[in-house]
Protein backbone atom coordinates (compact mmCIF):
# COMPACT_ATOMS: atom_id res chain seq x y z
CA UNK A 1 0.00 0.00 0.00
CA UNK A 2 1.25 3.46 -0.90
CA UNK A 3 1.71 5.87 2.01
CA UNK A 4 0.72 9.36 0.94
CA UNK A 5 2.64 12.12 2.70
CA UNK A 6 1.52 15.65 3.35
CA UNK A 7 4.16 17.60 5.26
CA UNK A 8 3.24 20.42 7.56
CA UNK A 9 3.88 23.93 6.36
CA UNK A 10 3.85 25.23 9.96
CA UNK A 11 6.22 23.15 12.09
CA UNK A 12 5.69 23.72 15.81
CA UNK A 13 9.18 22.45 16.63
CA UNK A 14 10.65 25.91 17.26
CA UNK A 15 8.05 26.70 19.92
CA UNK A 16 8.82 23.67 22.12
CA UNK A 17 10.83 24.00 25.32
CA UNK A 18 12.70 20.68 25.32
CA UNK A 19 13.90 21.30 28.86
CA UNK A 20 10.31 21.05 30.07
CA UNK A 21 8.43 18.07 28.62
CA UNK A 22 5.37 17.20 30.70
CA UNK A 23 4.36 13.65 29.75
CA UNK A 24 2.10 13.46 26.70
CA UNK A 25 1.17 17.13 26.43
CA UNK A 26 3.27 18.09 23.40
CA UNK A 27 2.57 16.45 20.05
CA UNK A 28 5.03 16.25 17.17
CA UNK A 29 4.24 17.69 13.75
CA UNK A 30 2.83 14.63 11.95
CA UNK A 31 0.70 11.54 12.41
CA UNK A 32 0.27 8.29 10.48
CA UNK A 33 -3.33 7.42 9.66
CA UNK A 34 -4.99 4.42 7.97
CA UNK A 35 -8.73 3.87 7.45
CA UNK A 36 -10.62 0.58 7.45
CA UNK A 37 -13.89 -0.02 5.67
CA UNK A 38 -15.47 -2.62 3.39
CA UNK A 39 -13.23 -5.25 4.94
CA UNK A 40 -9.91 -3.59 4.13
CA UNK A 41 -7.34 -1.05 5.23
CA UNK A 42 -6.85 1.83 2.81
CA UNK A 43 -5.68 5.41 2.39
CA UNK A 44 -2.48 5.12 4.44
CA UNK A 45 -1.16 8.62 4.93
CA UNK A 46 1.18 10.79 6.95
CA UNK A 47 -0.40 14.16 7.55
CA UNK A 48 0.06 17.11 9.91
CA UNK A 49 -1.09 16.34 13.48
CA UNK A 50 -4.57 17.79 13.70
CA UNK A 51 -7.96 17.35 15.35
CA UNK A 52 -10.29 14.66 14.01
CA UNK A 53 -13.84 15.20 12.91
CA UNK A 54 -16.12 12.50 14.37
CA UNK A 55 -19.82 11.81 14.37
CA UNK A 56 -21.44 12.26 17.82
CA UNK A 57 -22.75 8.73 17.20
CA UNK A 58 -19.18 7.36 16.85
CA UNK A 59 -19.46 3.89 18.31
CA UNK A 60 -16.05 3.90 20.01
CA UNK A 61 -17.23 6.82 22.14
CA UNK A 62 -20.35 4.92 23.17
CA UNK A 63 -19.29 1.29 23.41
CA UNK A 64 -15.54 1.41 23.71
CA UNK A 65 -14.12 -0.43 20.72
CA UNK A 66 -10.79 1.32 21.21
CA UNK A 67 -7.32 -0.09 21.82
CA UNK A 68 -3.85 1.42 22.02
CA UNK A 69 -0.13 0.81 22.42
CA UNK A 70 2.88 2.69 23.76
CA UNK A 71 6.45 2.65 22.42
CA UNK A 72 9.52 4.83 22.66
CA UNK A 73 12.24 6.09 20.31
CA UNK A 74 15.58 7.69 21.08
CA UNK A 75 18.50 8.88 18.97
CA UNK A 76 21.97 7.41 19.28
CA UNK A 77 25.20 9.40 19.25
CA UNK A 78 25.29 9.37 15.44
CA UNK A 79 21.79 10.87 15.29
CA UNK A 80 20.04 7.66 14.12
CA UNK A 81 16.53 7.13 15.50
CA UNK A 82 16.14 3.86 17.41
CA UNK A 83 12.75 2.30 18.14
CA UNK A 84 12.49 -0.28 20.93
CA UNK A 85 10.81 -3.58 20.00
CA UNK A 86 7.99 -2.27 17.78
CA UNK A 87 7.37 -5.82 16.49
CA UNK A 88 6.09 -6.70 19.97
CA UNK A 89 3.67 -3.79 19.98
CA UNK A 90 2.05 -4.59 16.67
CA UNK A 91 1.63 -8.21 17.76
CA UNK A 92 -0.01 -7.11 21.01
CA UNK A 93 -2.16 -4.53 19.19
CA UNK A 94 -3.52 -7.31 17.00
CA UNK A 95 -4.19 -9.54 20.03
CA UNK A 96 -6.10 -6.66 21.63
CA UNK A 97 -7.93 -6.20 18.31
CA UNK A 98 -8.95 -9.89 18.30
CA UNK A 99 -10.37 -9.61 21.82
CA UNK A 100 -12.27 -6.42 20.98
CA UNK A 101 -13.56 -7.79 17.68
CA UNK A 102 -11.59 -5.30 15.62
CA UNK A 103 -9.57 -5.92 12.44
CA UNK A 104 -5.88 -6.79 12.51
CA UNK A 105 -3.50 -4.26 11.05
CA UNK A 106 -0.82 -5.75 8.75
CA UNK A 107 2.52 -5.77 10.59
CA UNK A 108 4.49 -4.51 7.59
CA UNK A 109 2.18 -1.53 7.13
CA UNK A 110 2.50 -0.68 10.84
CA UNK A 111 6.31 -0.83 10.74
CA UNK A 112 6.64 1.05 7.47
CA UNK A 113 4.29 3.85 8.55
CA UNK A 114 5.96 4.02 11.95
CA UNK A 115 9.48 4.29 10.53
CA UNK A 116 8.50 6.93 7.99
CA UNK A 117 6.75 8.95 10.69
CA UNK A 118 9.76 8.78 13.01
CA UNK A 119 12.14 9.71 10.18
CA UNK A 120 9.98 12.70 9.25
CA UNK A 121 9.76 13.94 12.86
CA UNK A 122 13.26 12.85 13.92
CA UNK A 123 14.07 16.34 15.20
CA UNK A 124 11.30 15.91 17.77
CA UNK A 125 13.21 13.12 19.54
CA UNK A 126 14.61 14.75 22.65
CA UNK A 127 17.96 13.83 24.13
CA UNK A 128 18.99 14.00 27.76
CA UNK A 129 18.53 11.89 30.86
CA UNK A 130 15.32 9.87 30.68
CA UNK A 131 13.92 11.76 27.68
CA UNK A 132 12.51 10.06 24.61
CA UNK A 133 9.87 10.27 21.93
CA UNK A 134 6.75 8.50 23.19
CA UNK A 135 4.87 6.80 20.36
CA UNK A 136 1.14 6.26 20.67
CA UNK A 137 -0.48 3.90 18.14
CA UNK A 138 -4.23 3.39 18.56
CA UNK A 139 -7.25 2.01 16.75
CA UNK A 140 -10.89 2.85 17.25
CA UNK A 141 -14.29 2.19 15.72
CA UNK A 142 -15.72 4.85 13.44
CA UNK A 143 -19.25 3.62 12.64
CA UNK A 144 -21.84 6.28 13.40
CA UNK A 145 -24.61 4.03 14.59
CA UNK A 146 -26.22 3.88 18.01
CA UNK A 147 -26.95 0.14 18.02
CA UNK A 148 -24.58 -2.05 20.04
CA UNK A 149 -22.76 -4.01 17.36
CA UNK A 150 -19.33 -4.61 15.95
CA UNK A 151 -18.28 -1.53 13.99
CA UNK A 152 -17.66 -2.02 10.30
CA UNK A 153 -15.21 0.87 10.01
CA UNK A 154 -12.10 1.84 11.98
CA UNK A 155 -9.28 4.31 12.05
CA UNK A 156 -5.69 3.51 13.01
CA UNK A 157 -3.39 6.38 14.00
CA UNK A 158 0.14 6.81 15.32
CA UNK A 159 1.17 10.15 16.80
CA UNK A 160 4.23 10.95 18.85
CA UNK A 161 5.14 13.13 21.79
CA UNK A 162 8.54 14.17 23.19
CA UNK A 163 8.54 13.25 26.87
CA UNK A 164 10.40 13.18 30.15
CA UNK A 165 9.97 10.11 32.40
CA UNK A 166 6.34 9.33 33.30
CA UNK A 167 7.26 9.13 36.99
CA UNK A 168 9.92 11.40 38.40
CA UNK A 169 10.30 9.65 41.76
CA UNK A 170 9.77 6.30 43.50
CA UNK A 171 6.12 5.34 43.85
CA UNK A 172 3.83 5.09 46.82
CA UNK A 173 1.19 2.52 45.99
CA UNK A 174 -2.11 1.49 47.49
CA UNK A 175 -2.96 -2.20 47.25
CA UNK A 176 -6.53 -2.51 45.94
CA UNK A 177 -8.99 -3.84 48.50
CA UNK A 178 -12.30 -2.79 46.97
CA UNK A 179 -12.06 -2.31 43.22
CA UNK A 180 -11.02 -4.84 40.57
CA UNK A 181 -9.30 -4.09 37.26
CA UNK A 182 -9.93 -7.38 35.50
CA UNK A 183 -11.64 -10.70 36.01
CA UNK A 184 -11.28 -14.14 34.44
CA UNK A 185 -12.69 -14.12 30.94
CA UNK A 186 -12.59 -10.32 30.75
CA UNK A 187 -10.35 -7.99 28.78
CA UNK A 188 -7.49 -7.62 31.30
CA UNK A 189 -4.81 -8.78 28.88
CA UNK A 190 -5.99 -6.43 26.11
CA UNK A 191 -4.74 -2.87 25.97
CA UNK A 192 -8.31 -1.68 25.74
CA UNK A 193 -9.10 1.97 26.44
CA UNK A 194 -11.92 0.99 28.81
CA UNK A 195 -9.50 -0.76 31.18
CA UNK A 196 -7.95 2.61 31.87
CA UNK A 197 -11.28 4.42 32.13
CA UNK A 198 -12.35 1.93 34.79
CA UNK A 199 -9.20 2.59 36.80
CA UNK A 200 -9.78 6.33 37.12
CA UNK A 201 -11.97 6.36 40.23
CA UNK A 202 -9.84 3.92 42.27
CA UNK A 203 -6.70 5.82 41.24
CA UNK A 204 -8.28 9.15 42.17
CA UNK A 205 -9.23 7.78 45.58
CA UNK A 206 -5.71 6.38 46.13
CA UNK A 207 -4.27 9.73 45.06
CA UNK A 208 -6.44 11.56 47.59
CA UNK A 209 -4.91 9.30 50.27
CA UNK A 210 -1.37 10.23 49.22
CA UNK A 211 -0.53 7.40 46.80
CA UNK A 212 0.56 7.64 43.18
CA UNK A 213 -0.93 4.40 41.96
CA UNK A 214 -3.09 1.38 42.70
CA UNK A 215 -1.71 -2.16 42.80
CA UNK A 216 -4.42 -4.37 41.36
CA UNK A 217 -5.22 -7.72 42.94
CA UNK A 218 -7.12 -10.74 41.67
CA UNK A 219 -10.90 -10.35 41.71
CA UNK A 220 -11.66 -13.56 43.62
CA UNK A 221 -9.80 -13.11 46.89
CA UNK A 222 -7.79 -9.87 46.65
CA UNK A 223 -4.85 -12.10 47.42
CA UNK A 224 -2.75 -12.39 44.26
CA UNK A 225 -0.93 -9.38 42.82
CA UNK A 226 -1.70 -8.48 39.19
CA UNK A 227 -0.22 -5.14 38.06
CA UNK A 228 -0.42 -1.43 38.78
CA UNK A 229 -2.55 1.06 36.86
CA UNK A 230 0.22 1.83 34.38
CA UNK A 231 2.83 -0.93 34.78
CA UNK A 232 3.72 -4.54 35.51
CA UNK A 233 5.31 -5.23 38.87
CA UNK A 234 8.28 -7.20 40.28
CA UNK A 235 9.37 -8.12 43.83
CA UNK A 236 12.78 -9.30 45.03
CA UNK A 237 12.67 -11.71 47.95
CA UNK A 238 16.11 -12.85 49.07
CA UNK A 239 17.81 -13.87 45.83
CA UNK A 240 14.58 -14.62 43.94
CA UNK A 241 12.74 -12.23 41.66
CA UNK A 242 8.99 -12.70 41.41
CA UNK A 243 6.53 -11.29 38.93
CA UNK A 244 2.89 -12.21 38.38
CA UNK A 245 2.45 -14.78 35.61
CA UNK A 246 0.46 -13.85 32.51
CA UNK A 247 -2.86 -15.31 33.60
CA UNK A 248 -5.09 -13.62 31.04
CA UNK A 249 -5.88 -10.75 33.42
CA UNK A 250 -2.65 -8.79 33.17
CA UNK A 251 -0.88 -7.05 30.35
CA UNK A 252 1.95 -8.85 28.55
CA UNK A 253 4.29 -5.88 28.99
CA UNK A 254 7.12 -5.40 26.49
CA UNK A 255 9.30 -3.89 29.23
CA UNK A 256 8.27 -6.75 31.54
CA UNK A 257 9.43 -9.41 29.09
CA UNK A 258 12.60 -7.48 28.28
CA UNK A 259 13.43 -7.24 32.00
CA UNK A 260 12.85 -10.96 32.52
CA UNK A 261 15.22 -11.74 29.64
CA UNK A 262 17.91 -9.36 30.94
CA UNK A 263 17.62 -10.71 34.49
CA UNK A 264 17.89 -14.34 33.40
CA UNK A 265 20.86 -13.52 31.22
CA UNK A 266 22.51 -11.98 34.27
CA UNK A 267 22.04 -15.23 36.16
CA UNK A 268 19.15 -14.09 38.35
CA UNK A 269 16.37 -16.47 39.35
CA UNK A 270 13.10 -15.12 38.00
CA UNK A 271 9.80 -16.77 38.80
CA UNK A 272 6.66 -15.91 36.85
CA UNK A 273 3.91 -17.23 39.09
CA UNK A 274 0.86 -16.30 41.13
CA UNK A 275 2.31 -13.82 43.61
CA UNK A 276 0.51 -14.11 46.95
CA UNK A 277 0.58 -10.76 48.77
CA UNK A 278 0.99 -12.68 52.05
CA UNK A 279 4.30 -14.04 50.78
CA UNK A 280 5.47 -10.47 50.20
CA UNK A 281 4.29 -9.28 53.63
CA UNK A 282 5.96 -12.28 55.28
CA UNK A 283 9.24 -11.54 53.46
CA UNK A 284 9.00 -7.91 54.57
CA UNK A 285 8.61 -8.97 58.20
CA UNK A 286 11.62 -11.30 57.91
CA UNK A 287 13.77 -8.60 56.31
CA UNK A 288 13.89 -10.56 53.04
CA UNK A 289 12.01 -8.09 50.83
CA UNK A 290 14.91 -6.40 49.03
CA UNK A 291 13.21 -4.59 46.19
CA UNK A 292 9.91 -3.91 44.48
CA UNK A 293 9.63 -2.10 41.17
CA UNK A 294 7.33 -1.34 38.29
CA UNK A 295 8.02 -1.75 34.58
CA UNK A 296 6.30 -0.20 31.59
CA UNK A 297 7.03 1.67 28.39
CA UNK A 298 6.01 5.05 29.73
CA UNK A 299 7.37 4.41 33.23
CA UNK A 300 10.48 2.44 32.18
CA UNK A 301 11.77 0.85 35.45
CA UNK A 302 10.58 2.74 38.49
CA UNK A 303 11.19 1.92 42.15
CA UNK A 304 8.37 1.37 44.60
CA UNK A 305 9.03 3.41 47.73
CA UNK A 306 6.25 1.79 49.70
CA UNK A 307 2.95 0.06 49.31
CA UNK A 308 0.06 0.11 51.66
CA UNK A 309 -1.68 -3.16 52.39
CA UNK A 310 -4.71 -3.16 54.69
CA UNK A 311 -3.55 0.04 56.38
CA UNK A 312 0.06 -1.07 56.86
CA UNK A 313 2.90 0.65 55.00
CA UNK A 314 5.41 -1.80 53.56
CA UNK A 315 8.50 0.35 53.13
CA UNK A 316 11.20 -0.78 50.69
CA UNK A 317 14.96 -0.33 51.21
CA UNK A 318 16.70 2.84 49.98
CA UNK A 319 16.98 3.09 46.20
CA UNK A 320 20.79 2.90 46.24
CA UNK A 321 20.54 -0.62 47.71
CA UNK A 322 18.25 -1.96 44.97
CA UNK A 323 20.54 -4.16 42.93
CA UNK A 324 18.16 -5.51 40.31
CA UNK A 325 15.94 -2.54 39.59
CA UNK A 326 18.99 -0.29 39.27
CA UNK A 327 20.64 -2.82 36.96
CA UNK A 328 17.53 -3.01 34.77
CA UNK A 329 16.99 0.72 34.68
CA UNK A 330 20.56 1.37 33.52
CA UNK A 331 20.75 -1.57 31.14
CA UNK A 332 17.46 -0.84 29.39
CA UNK A 333 18.34 2.83 29.09
CA UNK A 334 21.68 1.94 27.54
CA UNK A 335 20.13 -0.49 25.04
CA UNK A 336 17.36 1.93 24.06
CA UNK A 337 19.81 4.79 23.56
CA UNK A 338 22.27 2.68 21.53
CA UNK A 339 24.93 2.86 24.26
CA UNK A 340 24.95 -0.88 24.91
CA UNK A 341 25.13 -3.39 22.08
CA UNK A 342 21.79 -4.75 20.98
CA UNK A 343 22.51 -8.45 21.39
CA UNK A 344 18.80 -9.33 21.36
CA UNK A 345 17.86 -7.51 18.16
CA UNK A 346 15.41 -5.36 20.06
CA UNK A 347 16.28 -2.12 18.32
CA UNK A 348 14.87 -1.05 14.97
CA UNK A 349 17.06 1.62 13.40
CA UNK A 350 15.34 4.17 11.24
CA UNK A 351 17.67 4.59 8.30
CA UNK A 352 17.08 5.80 4.75
CA UNK A 353 13.31 5.64 4.95
CA UNK A 354 11.93 6.48 1.57
CA UNK A 355 9.17 8.69 2.81
CA UNK A 356 6.01 8.43 0.76
CA UNK A 357 6.91 5.14 -0.91
CA UNK A 358 4.90 1.91 -0.78
CA UNK A 359 4.50 -0.12 2.43
C1 LIG B 1 2.66 2.78 28.42
O1 LIG B 1 3.48 2.51 29.30
O2 LIG B 1 3.03 3.02 27.27
C2 LIG B 1 1.23 2.81 28.72
O3 LIG B 1 0.47 2.67 27.81
C3 LIG B 1 0.82 3.06 30.10
C4 LIG B 1 0.11 4.35 30.34
C5 LIG B 1 0.82 5.57 29.87
C6 LIG B 1 -1.31 4.32 29.96
Coordinates of C-alpha atoms and ligand atoms in Angstrom, one line a residue:
X1 CA 0.0 0.0 0.0
X2 CA 1.3 3.5 -0.9
X3 CA 1.7 5.9 2.0
X4 CA 0.7 9.4 0.9
X5 CA 2.6 12.1 2.7
X6 CA 1.5 15.6 3.3
X7 CA 4.2 17.6 5.3
X8 CA 3.2 20.4 7.6
X9 CA 3.9 23.9 6.4
X10 CA 3.8 25.2 10.0
X11 CA 6.2 23.1 12.1
X12 CA 5.7 23.7 15.8
X13 CA 9.2 22.5 16.6
X14 CA 10.6 25.9 17.3
X15 CA 8.1 26.7 19.9
X16 CA 8.8 23.7 22.1
X17 CA 10.8 24.0 25.3
X18 CA 12.7 20.7 25.3
X19 CA 13.9 21.3 28.9
X20 CA 10.3 21.1 30.1
X21 CA 8.4 18.1 28.6
X22 CA 5.4 17.2 30.7
X23 CA 4.4 13.6 29.7
X24 CA 2.1 13.5 26.7
X25 CA 1.2 17.1 26.4
X26 CA 3.3 18.1 23.4
X27 CA 2.6 16.4 20.1
X28 CA 5.0 16.3 17.2
X29 CA 4.2 17.7 13.7
X30 CA 2.8 14.6 12.0
X31 CA 0.7 11.5 12.4
X32 CA 0.3 8.3 10.5
X33 CA -3.3 7.4 9.7
X34 CA -5.0 4.4 8.0
X35 CA -8.7 3.9 7.5
X36 CA -10.6 0.6 7.5
X37 CA -13.9 0.0 5.7
X38 CA -15.5 -2.6 3.4
X39 CA -13.2 -5.2 4.9
X40 CA -9.9 -3.6 4.1
X41 CA -7.3 -1.0 5.2
X42 CA -6.8 1.8 2.8
X43 CA -5.7 5.4 2.4
X44 CA -2.5 5.1 4.4
X45 CA -1.2 8.6 4.9
X46 CA 1.2 10.8 7.0
X47 CA -0.4 14.2 7.5
X48 CA 0.1 17.1 9.9
X49 CA -1.1 16.3 13.5
X50 CA -4.6 17.8 13.7
X51 CA -8.0 17.3 15.4
X52 CA -10.3 14.7 14.0
X53 CA -13.8 15.2 12.9
X54 CA -16.1 12.5 14.4
X55 CA -19.8 11.8 14.4
X56 CA -21.4 12.3 17.8
X57 CA -22.8 8.7 17.2
X58 CA -19.2 7.4 16.8
X59 CA -19.5 3.9 18.3
X60 CA -16.0 3.9 20.0
X61 CA -17.2 6.8 22.1
X62 CA -20.3 4.9 23.2
X63 CA -19.3 1.3 23.4
X64 CA -15.5 1.4 23.7
X65 CA -14.1 -0.4 20.7
X66 CA -10.8 1.3 21.2
X67 CA -7.3 -0.1 21.8
X68 CA -3.9 1.4 22.0
X69 CA -0.1 0.8 22.4
X70 CA 2.9 2.7 23.8
X71 CA 6.4 2.7 22.4
X72 CA 9.5 4.8 22.7
X73 CA 12.2 6.1 20.3
X74 CA 15.6 7.7 21.1
X75 CA 18.5 8.9 19.0
X76 CA 22.0 7.4 19.3
X77 CA 25.2 9.4 19.3
X78 CA 25.3 9.4 15.4
X79 CA 21.8 10.9 15.3
X80 CA 20.0 7.7 14.1
X81 CA 16.5 7.1 15.5
X82 CA 16.1 3.9 17.4
X83 CA 12.8 2.3 18.1
X84 CA 12.5 -0.3 20.9
X85 CA 10.8 -3.6 20.0
X86 CA 8.0 -2.3 17.8
X87 CA 7.4 -5.8 16.5
X88 CA 6.1 -6.7 20.0
X89 CA 3.7 -3.8 20.0
X90 CA 2.0 -4.6 16.7
X91 CA 1.6 -8.2 17.8
X92 CA 0.0 -7.1 21.0
X93 CA -2.2 -4.5 19.2
X94 CA -3.5 -7.3 17.0
X95 CA -4.2 -9.5 20.0
X96 CA -6.1 -6.7 21.6
X97 CA -7.9 -6.2 18.3
X98 CA -8.9 -9.9 18.3
X99 CA -10.4 -9.6 21.8
X100 CA -12.3 -6.4 21.0
X101 CA -13.6 -7.8 17.7
X102 CA -11.6 -5.3 15.6
X103 CA -9.6 -5.9 12.4
X104 CA -5.9 -6.8 12.5
X105 CA -3.5 -4.3 11.1
X106 CA -0.8 -5.7 8.7
X107 CA 2.5 -5.8 10.6
X108 CA 4.5 -4.5 7.6
X109 CA 2.2 -1.5 7.1
X110 CA 2.5 -0.7 10.8
X111 CA 6.3 -0.8 10.7
X112 CA 6.6 1.1 7.5
X113 CA 4.3 3.8 8.6
X114 CA 6.0 4.0 11.9
X115 CA 9.5 4.3 10.5
X116 CA 8.5 6.9 8.0
X117 CA 6.7 8.9 10.7
X118 CA 9.8 8.8 13.0
X119 CA 12.1 9.7 10.2
X120 CA 10.0 12.7 9.2
X121 CA 9.8 13.9 12.9
X122 CA 13.3 12.8 13.9
X123 CA 14.1 16.3 15.2
X124 CA 11.3 15.9 17.8
X125 CA 13.2 13.1 19.5
X126 CA 14.6 14.7 22.7
X127 CA 18.0 13.8 24.1
X128 CA 19.0 14.0 27.8
X129 CA 18.5 11.9 30.9
X130 CA 15.3 9.9 30.7
X131 CA 13.9 11.8 27.7
X132 CA 12.5 10.1 24.6
X133 CA 9.9 10.3 21.9
X134 CA 6.8 8.5 23.2
X135 CA 4.9 6.8 20.4
X136 CA 1.1 6.3 20.7
X137 CA -0.5 3.9 18.1
X138 CA -4.2 3.4 18.6
X139 CA -7.3 2.0 16.8
X140 CA -10.9 2.8 17.3
X141 CA -14.3 2.2 15.7
X142 CA -15.7 4.8 13.4
X143 CA -19.2 3.6 12.6
X144 CA -21.8 6.3 13.4
X145 CA -24.6 4.0 14.6
X146 CA -26.2 3.9 18.0
X147 CA -27.0 0.1 18.0
X148 CA -24.6 -2.0 20.0
X149 CA -22.8 -4.0 17.4
X150 CA -19.3 -4.6 16.0
X151 CA -18.3 -1.5 14.0
X152 CA -17.7 -2.0 10.3
X153 CA -15.2 0.9 10.0
X154 CA -12.1 1.8 12.0
X155 CA -9.3 4.3 12.1
X156 CA -5.7 3.5 13.0
X157 CA -3.4 6.4 14.0
X158 CA 0.1 6.8 15.3
X159 CA 1.2 10.1 16.8
X160 CA 4.2 10.9 18.9
X161 CA 5.1 13.1 21.8
X162 CA 8.5 14.2 23.2
X163 CA 8.5 13.3 26.9
X164 CA 10.4 13.2 30.2
X165 CA 10.0 10.1 32.4
X166 CA 6.3 9.3 33.3
X167 CA 7.3 9.1 37.0
X168 CA 9.9 11.4 38.4
X169 CA 10.3 9.7 41.8
X170 CA 9.8 6.3 43.5
X171 CA 6.1 5.3 43.9
X172 CA 3.8 5.1 46.8
X173 CA 1.2 2.5 46.0
X174 CA -2.1 1.5 47.5
X175 CA -3.0 -2.2 47.3
X176 CA -6.5 -2.5 45.9
X177 CA -9.0 -3.8 48.5
X178 CA -12.3 -2.8 47.0
X179 CA -12.1 -2.3 43.2
X180 CA -11.0 -4.8 40.6
X181 CA -9.3 -4.1 37.3
X182 CA -9.9 -7.4 35.5
X183 CA -11.6 -10.7 36.0
X184 CA -11.3 -14.1 34.4
X185 CA -12.7 -14.1 30.9
X186 CA -12.6 -10.3 30.8
X187 CA -10.4 -8.0 28.8
X188 CA -7.5 -7.6 31.3
X189 CA -4.8 -8.8 28.9
X190 CA -6.0 -6.4 26.1
X191 CA -4.7 -2.9 26.0
X192 CA -8.3 -1.7 25.7
X193 CA -9.1 2.0 26.4
X194 CA -11.9 1.0 28.8
X195 CA -9.5 -0.8 31.2
X196 CA -7.9 2.6 31.9
X197 CA -11.3 4.4 32.1
X198 CA -12.4 1.9 34.8
X199 CA -9.2 2.6 36.8
X200 CA -9.8 6.3 37.1
X201 CA -12.0 6.4 40.2
X202 CA -9.8 3.9 42.3
X203 CA -6.7 5.8 41.2
X204 CA -8.3 9.2 42.2
X205 CA -9.2 7.8 45.6
X206 CA -5.7 6.4 46.1
X207 CA -4.3 9.7 45.1
X208 CA -6.4 11.6 47.6
X209 CA -4.9 9.3 50.3
X210 CA -1.4 10.2 49.2
X211 CA -0.5 7.4 46.8
X212 CA 0.6 7.6 43.2
X213 CA -0.9 4.4 42.0
X214 CA -3.1 1.4 42.7
X215 CA -1.7 -2.2 42.8
X216 CA -4.4 -4.4 41.4
X217 CA -5.2 -7.7 42.9
X218 CA -7.1 -10.7 41.7
X219 CA -10.9 -10.3 41.7
X220 CA -11.7 -13.6 43.6
X221 CA -9.8 -13.1 46.9
X222 CA -7.8 -9.9 46.7
X223 CA -4.9 -12.1 47.4
X224 CA -2.8 -12.4 44.3
X225 CA -0.9 -9.4 42.8
X226 CA -1.7 -8.5 39.2
X227 CA -0.2 -5.1 38.1
X228 CA -0.4 -1.4 38.8
X229 CA -2.6 1.1 36.9
X230 CA 0.2 1.8 34.4
X231 CA 2.8 -0.9 34.8
X232 CA 3.7 -4.5 35.5
X233 CA 5.3 -5.2 38.9
X234 CA 8.3 -7.2 40.3
X235 CA 9.4 -8.1 43.8
X236 CA 12.8 -9.3 45.0
X237 CA 12.7 -11.7 48.0
X238 CA 16.1 -12.8 49.1
X239 CA 17.8 -13.9 45.8
X240 CA 14.6 -14.6 43.9
X241 CA 12.7 -12.2 41.7
X242 CA 9.0 -12.7 41.4
X243 CA 6.5 -11.3 38.9
X244 CA 2.9 -12.2 38.4
X245 CA 2.4 -14.8 35.6
X246 CA 0.5 -13.9 32.5
X247 CA -2.9 -15.3 33.6
X248 CA -5.1 -13.6 31.0
X249 CA -5.9 -10.7 33.4
X250 CA -2.6 -8.8 33.2
X251 CA -0.9 -7.1 30.3
X252 CA 2.0 -8.8 28.6
X253 CA 4.3 -5.9 29.0
X254 CA 7.1 -5.4 26.5
X255 CA 9.3 -3.9 29.2
X256 CA 8.3 -6.7 31.5
X257 CA 9.4 -9.4 29.1
X258 CA 12.6 -7.5 28.3
X259 CA 13.4 -7.2 32.0
X260 CA 12.9 -11.0 32.5
X261 CA 15.2 -11.7 29.6
X262 CA 17.9 -9.4 30.9
X263 CA 17.6 -10.7 34.5
X264 CA 17.9 -14.3 33.4
X265 CA 20.9 -13.5 31.2
X266 CA 22.5 -12.0 34.3
X267 CA 22.0 -15.2 36.2
X268 CA 19.1 -14.1 38.3
X269 CA 16.4 -16.5 39.3
X270 CA 13.1 -15.1 38.0
X271 CA 9.8 -16.8 38.8
X272 CA 6.7 -15.9 36.9
X273 CA 3.9 -17.2 39.1
X274 CA 0.9 -16.3 41.1
X275 CA 2.3 -13.8 43.6
X276 CA 0.5 -14.1 46.9
X277 CA 0.6 -10.8 48.8
X278 CA 1.0 -12.7 52.1
X279 CA 4.3 -14.0 50.8
X280 CA 5.5 -10.5 50.2
X281 CA 4.3 -9.3 53.6
X282 CA 6.0 -12.3 55.3
X283 CA 9.2 -11.5 53.5
X284 CA 9.0 -7.9 54.6
X285 CA 8.6 -9.0 58.2
X286 CA 11.6 -11.3 57.9
X287 CA 13.8 -8.6 56.3
X288 CA 13.9 -10.6 53.0
X289 CA 12.0 -8.1 50.8
X290 CA 14.9 -6.4 49.0
X291 CA 13.2 -4.6 46.2
X292 CA 9.9 -3.9 44.5
X293 CA 9.6 -2.1 41.2
X294 CA 7.3 -1.3 38.3
X295 CA 8.0 -1.7 34.6
X296 CA 6.3 -0.2 31.6
X297 CA 7.0 1.7 28.4
X298 CA 6.0 5.1 29.7
X299 CA 7.4 4.4 33.2
X300 CA 10.5 2.4 32.2
X301 CA 11.8 0.8 35.4
X302 CA 10.6 2.7 38.5
X303 CA 11.2 1.9 42.1
X304 CA 8.4 1.4 44.6
X305 CA 9.0 3.4 47.7
X306 CA 6.3 1.8 49.7
X307 CA 3.0 0.1 49.3
X308 CA 0.1 0.1 51.7
X309 CA -1.7 -3.2 52.4
X310 CA -4.7 -3.2 54.7
X311 CA -3.6 0.0 56.4
X312 CA 0.1 -1.1 56.9
X313 CA 2.9 0.7 55.0
X314 CA 5.4 -1.8 53.6
X315 CA 8.5 0.4 53.1
X316 CA 11.2 -0.8 50.7
X317 CA 15.0 -0.3 51.2
X318 CA 16.7 2.8 50.0
X319 CA 17.0 3.1 46.2
X320 CA 20.8 2.9 46.2
X321 CA 20.5 -0.6 47.7
X322 CA 18.3 -2.0 45.0
X323 CA 20.5 -4.2 42.9
X324 CA 18.2 -5.5 40.3
X325 CA 15.9 -2.5 39.6
X326 CA 19.0 -0.3 39.3
X327 CA 20.6 -2.8 37.0
X328 CA 17.5 -3.0 34.8
X329 CA 17.0 0.7 34.7
X330 CA 20.6 1.4 33.5
X331 CA 20.8 -1.6 31.1
X332 CA 17.5 -0.8 29.4
X333 CA 18.3 2.8 29.1
X334 CA 21.7 1.9 27.5
X335 CA 20.1 -0.5 25.0
X336 CA 17.4 1.9 24.1
X337 CA 19.8 4.8 23.6
X338 CA 22.3 2.7 21.5
X339 CA 24.9 2.9 24.3
X340 CA 25.0 -0.9 24.9
X341 CA 25.1 -3.4 22.1
X342 CA 21.8 -4.7 21.0
X343 CA 22.5 -8.4 21.4
X344 CA 18.8 -9.3 21.4
X345 CA 17.9 -7.5 18.2
X346 CA 15.4 -5.4 20.1
X347 CA 16.3 -2.1 18.3
X348 CA 14.9 -1.1 15.0
X349 CA 17.1 1.6 13.4
X350 CA 15.3 4.2 11.2
X351 CA 17.7 4.6 8.3
X352 CA 17.1 5.8 4.8
X353 CA 13.3 5.6 4.9
X354 CA 11.9 6.5 1.6
X355 CA 9.2 8.7 2.8
X356 CA 6.0 8.4 0.8
X357 CA 6.9 5.1 -0.9
X358 CA 4.9 1.9 -0.8
X359 CA 4.5 -0.1 2.4
Ligands
LIG1 C1 2.7 2.8 28.4 O1 3.5 2.5 29.3 O2 3.0 3.0 27.3 C2 1.2 2.8 28.7 O3 0.5 2.7 27.8 C3 0.8 3.1 30.1 C4 0.1 4.4 30.3 C5 0.8 5.6 29.9 C6 -1.3 4.3 30.0

